[in-house]
Amino acid sequence: MKILNFGSCNIDYVYSLDHIVEVGETEMGDKLEVFSGGKGLNQSIATARAGAEIYHAGCIGFDGDMLLDVMSESGVNTSLIKRVDSKNGHAIIQVSAKGENSIFLYAGSNAAVTRDYVDSVLERFERGDILLLQNEISQVEYIVERAYEMGMSVILNPSPINETIYKIDFNMLEYLILNEVEARAITGLDTPDECIGYLCSKYPKLKVMLTLGADGCVFSDGKEKYYQPIFKAEAVDTTAAGDTFTGYFVAELSRGKDIPTVLKTASMASAIAVSRMGAAPSIPEFTEVYERLEKGE
Ligand code: RIB
């Protein structure tokens, strides 16, 4: 069984500020750091650092070499990535003194994914393989449909939410990994229980993984529900905490771990990521996660 992540690769420009700039406000910052990021890249790196084999597919622009390098160094298979003649996608990220963030995305090369390219990638996979997807590239709806027809197990992280997500038939998904804001936007409901109840009854085969920020996370397959509280961490930068969770979730799931173990490992990995600056650089290796779990921290 192979794992494919079809997703974005961004150059993240991270500005540290006292607080996130409000509408009409101007704030002066003097700290700029440049990191590799993108929900796709972050999740591939997290899956690889969690010790699973993963193929990344997506488009890299003429200025995206550092992104290929960091993925290869982290153990991601980059042989299916396509180089395109456009500027790479990037993110402008403000990080406040409290570790909160706000992100503006420029799609760039991430919008260059075509149906022909999707077909050429998917023909290397087969029934039973895992497909992981977020919503930062073009052709997301088409990729879901093709992978479903092929019998792949489709895991969607519907982030960021926009009109594309509402066009996807969730009956084609096996897992939906989302946060509270995304769950409310998709269901129109308020509490985590309401959102999970709605999703599991409307899409009977769907398994829902809902992250709740400081309140931990909850998983349901429509029959059982599992809850995991967070591991405490000093928040330095929350960017990619969700991506770290998702990558570890997919890696542990692919190894056949039971859901309580999957949730525990993914939660610890994302707690470690929160305590560090940057997206991809903040994602821990499995040995570190394992040691922290052993210590019960
Ligand atoms: O989830 C964090 C990521 O969102 C950042 O790395 C940024 O590139 C945006 O895609």
PDB file of N, CA and C in Angstrom, residues 149-200:
ATOM      1  N   GLU A 149     -12.773   6.629  -8.049  1.00  0.00           N
ATOM      2  CA  GLU A 149     -13.072   5.635  -9.102  1.00  0.00           C
ATOM      3  C   GLU A 149     -12.048   4.503  -9.102  1.00  0.00           C
ATOM      4  N   MET A 150     -10.798   4.861  -8.796  1.00  0.00           N
ATOM      5  CA  MET A 150      -9.722   3.860  -8.795  1.00  0.00           C
ATOM      6  C   MET A 150      -9.737   2.968  -7.555  1.00  0.00           C
ATOM      7  N   GLY A 151     -10.536   3.360  -6.545  1.00  0.00           N
ATOM      8  CA  GLY A 151     -10.589   2.575  -5.312  1.00  0.00           C
ATOM      9  C   GLY A 151      -9.515   2.955  -4.313  1.00  0.00           C
ATOM     10  N   MET A 152      -8.947   4.159  -4.479  1.00  0.00           N
ATOM     11  CA  MET A 152      -7.971   4.616  -3.473  1.00  0.00           C
ATOM     12  C   MET A 152      -8.730   5.063  -2.223  1.00  0.00           C
ATOM     13  N   SER A 153      -8.042   5.052  -1.089  1.00  0.00           N
ATOM     14  CA  SER A 153      -8.634   5.534   0.156  1.00  0.00           C
ATOM     15  C   SER A 153      -8.336   7.041   0.248  1.00  0.00           C
ATOM     16  N   VAL A 154      -9.379   7.860   0.132  1.00  0.00           N
ATOM     17  CA  VAL A 154      -9.167   9.313   0.021  1.00  0.00           C
ATOM     18  C   VAL A 154      -9.319   9.990   1.385  1.00  0.00           C
ATOM     19  N   ILE A 155      -8.276  10.729   1.765  1.00  0.00           N
ATOM     20  CA  ILE A 155      -8.278  11.476   3.029  1.00  0.00           C
ATOM     21  C   ILE A 155      -8.210  12.958   2.675  1.00  0.00           C
ATOM     22  N   LEU A 156      -9.239  13.707   3.039  1.00  0.00           N
ATOM     23  CA  LEU A 156      -9.257  15.135   2.693  1.00  0.00           C
ATOM     24  C   LEU A 156      -9.115  16.001   3.935  1.00  0.00           C
ATOM     25  N   ASN A 157      -8.197  16.951   3.844  1.00  0.00           N
ATOM     26  CA  ASN A 157      -8.093  18.024   4.831  1.00  0.00           C
ATOM     27  C   ASN A 157      -8.624  19.276   4.100  1.00  0.00           C
ATOM     28  N   PRO A 158      -9.886  19.674   4.367  1.00  0.00           N
ATOM     29  CA  PRO A 158     -10.530  20.705   3.543  1.00  0.00           C
ATOM     30  C   PRO A 158     -10.074  22.116   3.893  1.00  0.00           C
ATOM     31  N   SER A 159      -8.804  22.336   3.754  1.00  0.00           N
ATOM     32  CA  SER A 159      -8.215  23.584   4.225  1.00  0.00           C
ATOM     33  C   SER A 159      -7.355  24.215   3.136  1.00  0.00           C
ATOM     34  N   PRO A 160      -7.515  25.476   2.793  1.00  0.00           N
ATOM     35  CA  PRO A 160      -8.524  26.381   3.351  1.00  0.00           C
ATOM     36  C   PRO A 160      -9.892  26.139   2.709  1.00  0.00           C
ATOM     37  N   ILE A 161     -10.926  26.513   3.462  1.00  0.00           N
ATOM     38  CA  ILE A 161     -12.301  26.356   2.962  1.00  0.00           C
ATOM     39  C   ILE A 161     -12.572  27.411   1.890  1.00  0.00           C
ATOM     40  N   ASN A 162     -13.051  26.960   0.747  1.00  0.00           N
ATOM     41  CA  ASN A 162     -13.596  27.887  -0.252  1.00  0.00           C
ATOM     42  C   ASN A 162     -14.629  27.118  -1.077  1.00  0.00           C
ATOM     43  N   GLU A 163     -15.096  27.705  -2.163  1.00  0.00           N
ATOM     44  CA  GLU A 163     -16.208  27.087  -2.915  1.00  0.00           C
ATOM     45  C   GLU A 163     -15.871  25.686  -3.438  1.00  0.00           C
ATOM     46  N   THR A 164     -14.575  25.383  -3.670  1.00  0.00           N
ATOM     47  CA  THR A 164     -14.191  24.043  -4.159  1.00  0.00           C
ATOM     48  C   THR A 164     -14.670  22.956  -3.200  1.00  0.00           C
ATOM     49  N   ILE A 165     -14.530  23.207  -1.909  1.00  0.00           N
ATOM     50  CA  ILE A 165     -14.881  22.188  -0.907  1.00  0.00           C
ATOM     51  C   ILE A 165     -16.360  21.821  -1.002  1.00  0.00           C
ATOM     52  N   TYR A 166     -17.195  22.809  -1.292  1.00  0.00           N
ATOM     53  CA  TYR A 166     -18.640  22.535  -1.347  1.00  0.00           C
ATOM     54  C   TYR A 166     -19.036  21.733  -2.588  1.00  0.00           C
ATOM     55  N   LYS A 167     -18.110  21.641  -3.556  1.00  0.00           N
ATOM     56  CA  LYS A 167     -18.421  20.875  -4.784  1.00  0.00           C
ATOM     57  C   LYS A 167     -18.035  19.404  -4.639  1.00  0.00           C
ATOM     58  N   ILE A 168     -17.247  19.080  -3.614  1.00  0.00           N
ATOM     59  CA  ILE A 168     -16.761  17.706  -3.460  1.00  0.00           C
ATOM     60  C   ILE A 168     -17.843  16.827  -2.846  1.00  0.00           C
ATOM     61  N   ASP A 169     -18.019  15.633  -3.415  1.00  0.00           N
ATOM     62  CA  ASP A 169     -18.970  14.671  -2.843  1.00  0.00           C
ATOM     63  C   ASP A 169     -18.257  13.916  -1.711  1.00  0.00           C
ATOM     64  N   PHE A 170     -18.638  14.201  -0.480  1.00  0.00           N
ATOM     65  CA  PHE A 170     -17.958  13.591   0.673  1.00  0.00           C
ATOM     66  C   PHE A 170     -18.204  12.079   0.769  1.00  0.00           C
ATOM     67  N   ASN A 171     -19.167  11.568  -0.027  1.00  0.00           N
ATOM     68  CA  ASN A 171     -19.348  10.114  -0.066  1.00  0.00           C
ATOM     69  C   ASN A 171     -18.122   9.425  -0.674  1.00  0.00           C
ATOM     70  N   MET A 172     -17.296  10.196  -1.375  1.00  0.00           N
ATOM     71  CA  MET A 172     -16.097   9.631  -2.012  1.00  0.00           C
ATOM     72  C   MET A 172     -14.910   9.600  -1.053  1.00  0.00           C
ATOM     73  N   LEU A 173     -15.089  10.160   0.139  1.00  0.00           N
ATOM     74  CA  LEU A 173     -13.970  10.251   1.089  1.00  0.00           C
ATOM     75  C   LEU A 173     -14.032   9.117   2.105  1.00  0.00           C
ATOM     76  N   GLU A 174     -12.851   8.702   2.565  1.00  0.00           N
ATOM     77  CA  GLU A 174     -12.839   7.752   3.687  1.00  0.00           C
ATOM     78  C   GLU A 174     -12.628   8.504   5.003  1.00  0.00           C
ATOM     79  N   TYR A 175     -11.759   9.507   4.970  1.00  0.00           N
ATOM     80  CA  TYR A 175     -11.497  10.308   6.176  1.00  0.00           C
ATOM     81  C   TYR A 175     -11.587  11.789   5.835  1.00  0.00           C
ATOM     82  N   LEU A 176     -12.124  12.555   6.775  1.00  0.00           N
ATOM     83  CA  LEU A 176     -12.135  14.010   6.678  1.00  0.00           C
ATOM     84  C   LEU A 176     -11.413  14.517   7.924  1.00  0.00           C
ATOM     85  N   ILE A 177     -10.315  15.257   7.714  1.00  0.00           N
ATOM     86  CA  ILE A 177      -9.552  15.779   8.863  1.00  0.00           C
ATOM     87  C   ILE A 177      -9.705  17.289   8.858  1.00  0.00           C
ATOM     88  N   LEU A 178     -10.390  17.825   9.852  1.00  0.00           N
ATOM     89  CA  LEU A 178     -10.691  19.255   9.806  1.00  0.00           C
ATOM     90  C   LEU A 178     -10.693  19.868  11.194  1.00  0.00           C
ATOM     91  N   ASN A 179     -10.661  21.212  11.227  1.00  0.00           N
ATOM     92  CA  ASN A 179     -10.723  21.891  12.517  1.00  0.00           C
ATOM     93  C   ASN A 179     -12.136  22.436  12.739  1.00  0.00           C
ATOM     94  N   GLU A 180     -12.325  23.049  13.905  1.00  0.00           N
ATOM     95  CA  GLU A 180     -13.679  23.502  14.274  1.00  0.00           C
ATOM     96  C   GLU A 180     -14.250  24.530  13.315  1.00  0.00           C
ATOM     97  N   VAL A 181     -13.372  25.453  12.871  1.00  0.00           N
ATOM     98  CA  VAL A 181     -13.846  26.520  11.980  1.00  0.00           C
ATOM     99  C   VAL A 181     -14.331  25.907  10.673  1.00  0.00           C
ATOM    100  N   GLU A 182     -13.547  24.941  10.157  1.00  0.00           N
ATOM    101  CA  GLU A 182     -13.921  24.272   8.909  1.00  0.00           C
ATOM    102  C   GLU A 182     -15.194  23.448   9.102  1.00  0.00           C
ATOM    103  N   ALA A 183     -15.304  22.783  10.258  1.00  0.00           N
ATOM    104  CA  ALA A 183     -16.493  21.956  10.527  1.00  0.00           C
ATOM    105  C   ALA A 183     -17.757  22.826  10.568  1.00  0.00           C
ATOM    106  N   ARG A 184     -17.645  23.989  11.182  1.00  0.00           N
ATOM    107  CA  ARG A 184     -18.818  24.881  11.251  1.00  0.00           C
ATOM    108  C   ARG A 184     -19.192  25.379   9.861  1.00  0.00           C
ATOM    109  N   ALA A 185     -18.159  25.723   9.066  1.00  0.00           N
ATOM    110  CA  ALA A 185     -18.430  26.243   7.712  1.00  0.00           C
ATOM    111  C   ALA A 185     -19.104  25.171   6.850  1.00  0.00           C
ATOM    112  N   ILE A 186     -18.676  23.929   6.984  1.00  0.00           N
ATOM    113  CA  ILE A 186     -19.215  22.857   6.138  1.00  0.00           C
ATOM    114  C   ILE A 186     -20.615  22.442   6.575  1.00  0.00           C
ATOM    115  N   THR A 187     -20.841  22.373   7.889  1.00  0.00           N
ATOM    116  CA  THR A 187     -22.132  21.844   8.377  1.00  0.00           C
ATOM    117  C   THR A 187     -23.159  22.937   8.672  1.00  0.00           C
ATOM    118  N   GLY A 188     -22.670  24.151   8.935  1.00  0.00           N
ATOM    119  CA  GLY A 188     -23.584  25.219   9.351  1.00  0.00           C
ATOM    120  C   GLY A 188     -24.008  25.051  10.802  1.00  0.00           C
ATOM    121  N   LEU A 189     -23.374  24.115  11.514  1.00  0.00           N
ATOM    122  CA  LEU A 189     -23.739  23.859  12.920  1.00  0.00           C
ATOM    123  C   LEU A 189     -22.658  24.401  13.847  1.00  0.00           C
ATOM    124  N   ASP A 190     -22.901  24.280  15.152  1.00  0.00           N
ATOM    125  CA  ASP A 190     -22.048  24.997  16.086  1.00  0.00           C
ATOM    126  C   ASP A 190     -21.096  24.107  16.885  1.00  0.00           C
ATOM    127  N   THR A 191     -21.633  23.191  17.666  1.00  0.00           N
ATOM    128  CA  THR A 191     -20.767  22.443  18.582  1.00  0.00           C
ATOM    129  C   THR A 191     -20.087  21.270  17.851  1.00  0.00           C
ATOM    130  N   PRO A 192     -18.935  20.795  18.393  1.00  0.00           N
ATOM    131  CA  PRO A 192     -18.262  19.643  17.779  1.00  0.00           C
ATOM    132  C   PRO A 192     -19.180  18.436  17.664  1.00  0.00           C
ATOM    133  N   ASP A 193     -19.971  18.151  18.689  1.00  0.00           N
ATOM    134  CA  ASP A 193     -20.869  16.994  18.634  1.00  0.00           C
ATOM    135  C   ASP A 193     -21.895  17.128  17.515  1.00  0.00           C
ATOM    136  N   GLU A 194     -22.434  18.333  17.383  1.00  0.00           N
ATOM    137  CA  GLU A 194     -23.415  18.549  16.310  1.00  0.00           C
ATOM    138  C   GLU A 194     -22.771  18.345  14.944  1.00  0.00           C
ATOM    139  N   CYS A 195     -21.566  18.903  14.781  1.00  0.00           N
ATOM    140  CA  CYS A 195     -20.882  18.808  13.481  1.00  0.00           C
ATOM    141  C   CYS A 195     -20.587  17.348  13.142  1.00  0.00           C
ATOM    142  N   ILE A 196     -20.047  16.610  14.126  1.00  0.00           N
ATOM    143  CA  ILE A 196     -19.711  15.203  13.880  1.00  0.00           C
ATOM    144  C   ILE A 196     -20.976  14.397  13.596  1.00  0.00           C
ATOM    145  N   GLY A 197     -22.018  14.632  14.389  1.00  0.00           N
ATOM    146  CA  GLY A 197     -23.288  13.911  14.202  1.00  0.00           C
ATOM    147  C   GLY A 197     -23.822  14.128  12.792  1.00  0.00           C
ATOM    148  N   TYR A 198     -23.786  15.370  12.342  1.00  0.00           N
ATOM    149  CA  TYR A 198     -24.287  15.711  10.999  1.00  0.00           C
ATOM    150  C   TYR A 198     -23.476  14.996   9.918  1.00  0.00           C
ATOM    151  N   LEU A 199     -22.146  15.097  10.008  1.00  0.00           N
ATOM    152  CA  LEU A 199     -21.281  14.530   8.960  1.00  0.00           C
ATOM    153  C   LEU A 199     -21.406  13.005   8.901  1.00  0.00           C
ATOM    154  N   CYS A 200     -21.430  12.372  10.092  1.00  0.00           N
ATOM    155  CA  CYS A 200     -21.482  10.900  10.111  1.00  0.00           C
ATOM    156  C   CYS A 200     -22.842  10.374   9.665  1.00  0.00           C
TER     157      CYS A 200
END
